[in-house]
Amino acid sequence: MKSPVVQLERTGCGIAAVAALGGRSYPEMKSIANALGIFADDKSLWSDTSHIRRLLDHVGLIADPGEVPFRSWESLPDLALLAIKWNQNKDRSFWHWVVFLSPSFVFSKK
Protein backbone atom coordinates (compact mmCIF):
# COMPACT_ATOMS: atom_id res chain seq x y z
CA MET A 1 0.00 0.00 0.00
CA LYS A 2 1.45 3.30 -1.03
CA SER A 3 -0.98 5.91 0.32
CA PRO A 4 -4.60 6.43 1.36
CA VAL A 5 -7.16 6.76 -1.43
CA VAL A 6 -10.19 9.03 -1.12
CA GLN A 7 -13.50 7.38 -1.94
CA LEU A 8 -15.00 9.55 -4.70
CA GLU A 9 -18.46 7.98 -4.70
CA ARG A 10 -20.83 7.61 -1.78
CA THR A 11 -20.68 3.82 -2.02
CA GLY A 12 -17.19 3.22 -3.41
CA CYS A 13 -15.41 2.07 -0.25
CA GLY A 14 -14.46 -1.32 -1.71
CA ILE A 15 -13.01 0.24 -4.85
CA ALA A 16 -11.09 2.79 -2.76
CA ALA A 17 -9.75 0.06 -0.46
CA VAL A 18 -8.47 -2.05 -3.38
CA ALA A 19 -6.98 1.10 -4.96
CA ALA A 20 -5.10 1.82 -1.72
CA LEU A 21 -3.86 -1.75 -1.46
CA GLY A 22 -2.76 -1.74 -5.10
CA GLY A 23 -1.14 1.69 -5.04
CA ARG A 24 -3.55 3.13 -7.61
CA SER A 25 -5.85 6.14 -7.78
CA TYR A 26 -9.60 5.89 -7.26
CA PRO A 27 -10.40 6.85 -10.89
CA GLU A 28 -7.96 4.23 -12.19
CA MET A 29 -9.39 1.49 -9.95
CA LYS A 30 -12.96 2.56 -10.75
CA SER A 31 -12.17 2.17 -14.47
CA ILE A 32 -10.75 -1.32 -13.87
CA ALA A 33 -13.74 -2.28 -11.70
CA ASN A 34 -16.25 -0.98 -14.25
CA ALA A 35 -14.53 -2.94 -17.04
CA LEU A 36 -15.05 -6.05 -14.88
CA GLY A 37 -18.73 -5.21 -14.41
CA ILE A 38 -18.21 -3.95 -10.85
CA PHE A 39 -19.97 -0.67 -10.06
CA ALA A 40 -19.99 1.22 -6.76
CA ASP A 41 -23.76 1.73 -6.85
CA ASP A 42 -24.47 -2.01 -7.29
CA LYS A 43 -26.07 -2.99 -3.98
CA SER A 44 -24.75 -6.56 -4.25
CA LEU A 45 -21.26 -5.07 -3.83
CA TRP A 46 -22.28 -3.88 -0.36
CA SER A 47 -22.94 -7.38 0.98
CA ASP A 48 -20.93 -9.85 -1.09
CA THR A 49 -17.16 -10.33 -1.03
CA SER A 50 -16.90 -11.94 -4.49
CA HIS A 51 -16.70 -8.61 -6.36
CA ILE A 52 -13.87 -7.31 -4.21
CA ARG A 53 -12.07 -10.66 -4.42
CA ARG A 54 -12.33 -10.55 -8.22
CA LEU A 55 -10.98 -6.98 -8.28
CA LEU A 56 -8.12 -7.88 -5.93
CA ASP A 57 -7.22 -10.87 -8.12
CA HIS A 58 -7.38 -8.80 -11.31
CA VAL A 59 -4.79 -6.33 -9.99
CA GLY A 60 -2.53 -9.13 -8.70
CA LEU A 61 -3.38 -8.99 -5.00
CA ILE A 62 -3.86 -12.23 -3.09
CA ALA A 63 -6.59 -12.58 -0.48
CA ASP A 64 -7.39 -15.47 1.82
CA PRO A 65 -9.68 -17.91 -0.01
CA GLY A 66 -12.51 -17.31 2.45
CA GLU A 67 -13.65 -14.81 5.00
CA VAL A 68 -11.55 -14.84 8.16
CA PRO A 69 -13.44 -13.99 11.35
CA PHE A 70 -11.98 -11.23 13.50
CA ARG A 71 -10.34 -12.71 16.61
CA SER A 72 -8.19 -9.90 18.00
CA TRP A 73 -6.15 -6.90 16.90
CA GLU A 74 -2.98 -8.85 17.64
CA SER A 75 -3.98 -11.67 15.28
CA LEU A 76 -4.39 -9.39 12.26
CA PRO A 77 -1.62 -9.38 9.66
CA ASP A 78 0.29 -6.13 9.13
CA LEU A 79 -1.93 -5.35 6.13
CA ALA A 80 -5.57 -6.40 5.90
CA LEU A 81 -8.83 -5.55 4.19
CA LEU A 82 -11.56 -5.42 6.84
CA ALA A 83 -15.33 -5.25 6.67
CA ILE A 84 -16.52 -2.96 9.48
CA LYS A 85 -19.78 -1.31 10.56
CA TRP A 86 -21.56 -4.60 9.87
CA ASN A 87 -25.33 -4.36 9.98
CA GLN A 88 -28.32 -6.26 8.72
CA ASN A 89 -31.28 -4.88 6.79
CA LYS A 90 -34.13 -7.09 5.55
CA ASP A 91 -32.11 -10.30 6.08
CA ARG A 92 -29.14 -8.94 4.15
CA SER A 93 -25.76 -8.05 5.64
CA PHE A 94 -23.99 -4.79 4.80
CA TRP A 95 -20.59 -3.38 5.77
CA HIS A 96 -17.94 -0.77 5.02
CA TRP A 97 -14.54 -1.76 3.63
CA VAL A 98 -11.39 -0.32 5.24
CA VAL A 99 -7.68 -1.05 4.98
CA PHE A 100 -5.89 -1.97 8.21
CA LEU A 101 -2.21 -1.08 8.17
CA SER A 102 -0.66 -2.09 11.46
CA PRO A 103 -1.06 -0.31 13.80
CA SER A 104 -3.60 2.04 12.15
CA PHE A 105 -6.62 2.22 9.86
CA VAL A 106 -6.87 3.93 6.49
CA PHE A 107 -10.42 5.14 5.86
CA SER A 108 -11.52 5.93 2.33
CA LYS A 109 -14.10 8.60 3.16
CA LYS A 110 -13.27 12.30 2.68
PDB file of N, CA and C in Angstrom, residues 19 24-34:
ATOM      1  N   ALA A  19      -7.900   0.113  -4.379  1.00  0.00           N
ATOM      2  CA  ALA A  19      -6.979   1.099  -4.961  1.00  0.00           C
ATOM      3  C   ALA A  19      -5.830   1.382  -4.000  1.00  0.00           C
ATOM      4  N   ARG A  24      -2.960   2.472  -6.448  1.00  0.00           N
ATOM      5  CA  ARG A  24      -3.552   3.133  -7.612  1.00  0.00           C
ATOM      6  C   ARG A  24      -4.503   4.233  -7.169  1.00  0.00           C
ATOM      7  N   SER A  25      -4.892   5.075  -8.096  1.00  0.00           N
ATOM      8  CA  SER A  25      -5.849   6.141  -7.784  1.00  0.00           C
ATOM      9  C   SER A  25      -7.274   5.582  -7.816  1.00  0.00           C
ATOM     10  N   TYR A  26      -8.193   6.324  -7.215  1.00  0.00           N
ATOM     11  CA  TYR A  26      -9.595   5.895  -7.257  1.00  0.00           C
ATOM     12  C   TYR A  26     -10.118   5.855  -8.698  1.00  0.00           C
ATOM     13  N   PRO A  27      -9.901   6.917  -9.512  1.00  0.00           N
ATOM     14  CA  PRO A  27     -10.402   6.852 -10.892  1.00  0.00           C
ATOM     15  C   PRO A  27      -9.835   5.668 -11.682  1.00  0.00           C
ATOM     16  N   GLU A  28      -8.564   5.360 -11.485  1.00  0.00           N
ATOM     17  CA  GLU A  28      -7.962   4.227 -12.191  1.00  0.00           C
ATOM     18  C   GLU A  28      -8.608   2.915 -11.753  1.00  0.00           C
ATOM     19  N   MET A  29      -8.797   2.729 -10.440  1.00  0.00           N
ATOM     20  CA  MET A  29      -9.395   1.492  -9.950  1.00  0.00           C
ATOM     21  C   MET A  29     -10.868   1.409 -10.330  1.00  0.00           C
ATOM     22  N   LYS A  30     -11.554   2.547 -10.338  1.00  0.00           N
ATOM     23  CA  LYS A  30     -12.961   2.557 -10.754  1.00  0.00           C
ATOM     24  C   LYS A  30     -13.071   2.095 -12.205  1.00  0.00           C
ATOM     25  N   SER A  31     -12.177   2.566 -13.063  1.00  0.00           N
ATOM     26  CA  SER A  31     -12.174   2.168 -14.470  1.00  0.00           C
ATOM     27  C   SER A  31     -11.952   0.664 -14.612  1.00  0.00           C
ATOM     28  N   ILE A  32     -11.013   0.124 -13.851  1.00  0.00           N
ATOM     29  CA  ILE A  32     -10.751  -1.320 -13.868  1.00  0.00           C
ATOM     30  C   ILE A  32     -11.981  -2.079 -13.379  1.00  0.00           C
ATOM     31  N   ALA A  33     -12.556  -1.619 -12.271  1.00  0.00           N
ATOM     32  CA  ALA A  33     -13.742  -2.276 -11.703  1.00  0.00           C
ATOM     33  C   ALA A  33     -14.897  -2.253 -12.694  1.00  0.00           C
ATOM     34  N   ASN A  34     -15.151  -1.098 -13.292  1.00  0.00           N
ATOM     35  CA  ASN A  34     -16.251  -0.980 -14.249  1.00  0.00           C
ATOM     36  C   ASN A  34     -16.055  -1.899 -15.443  1.00  0.00           C
TER      37      ASN A  34
END
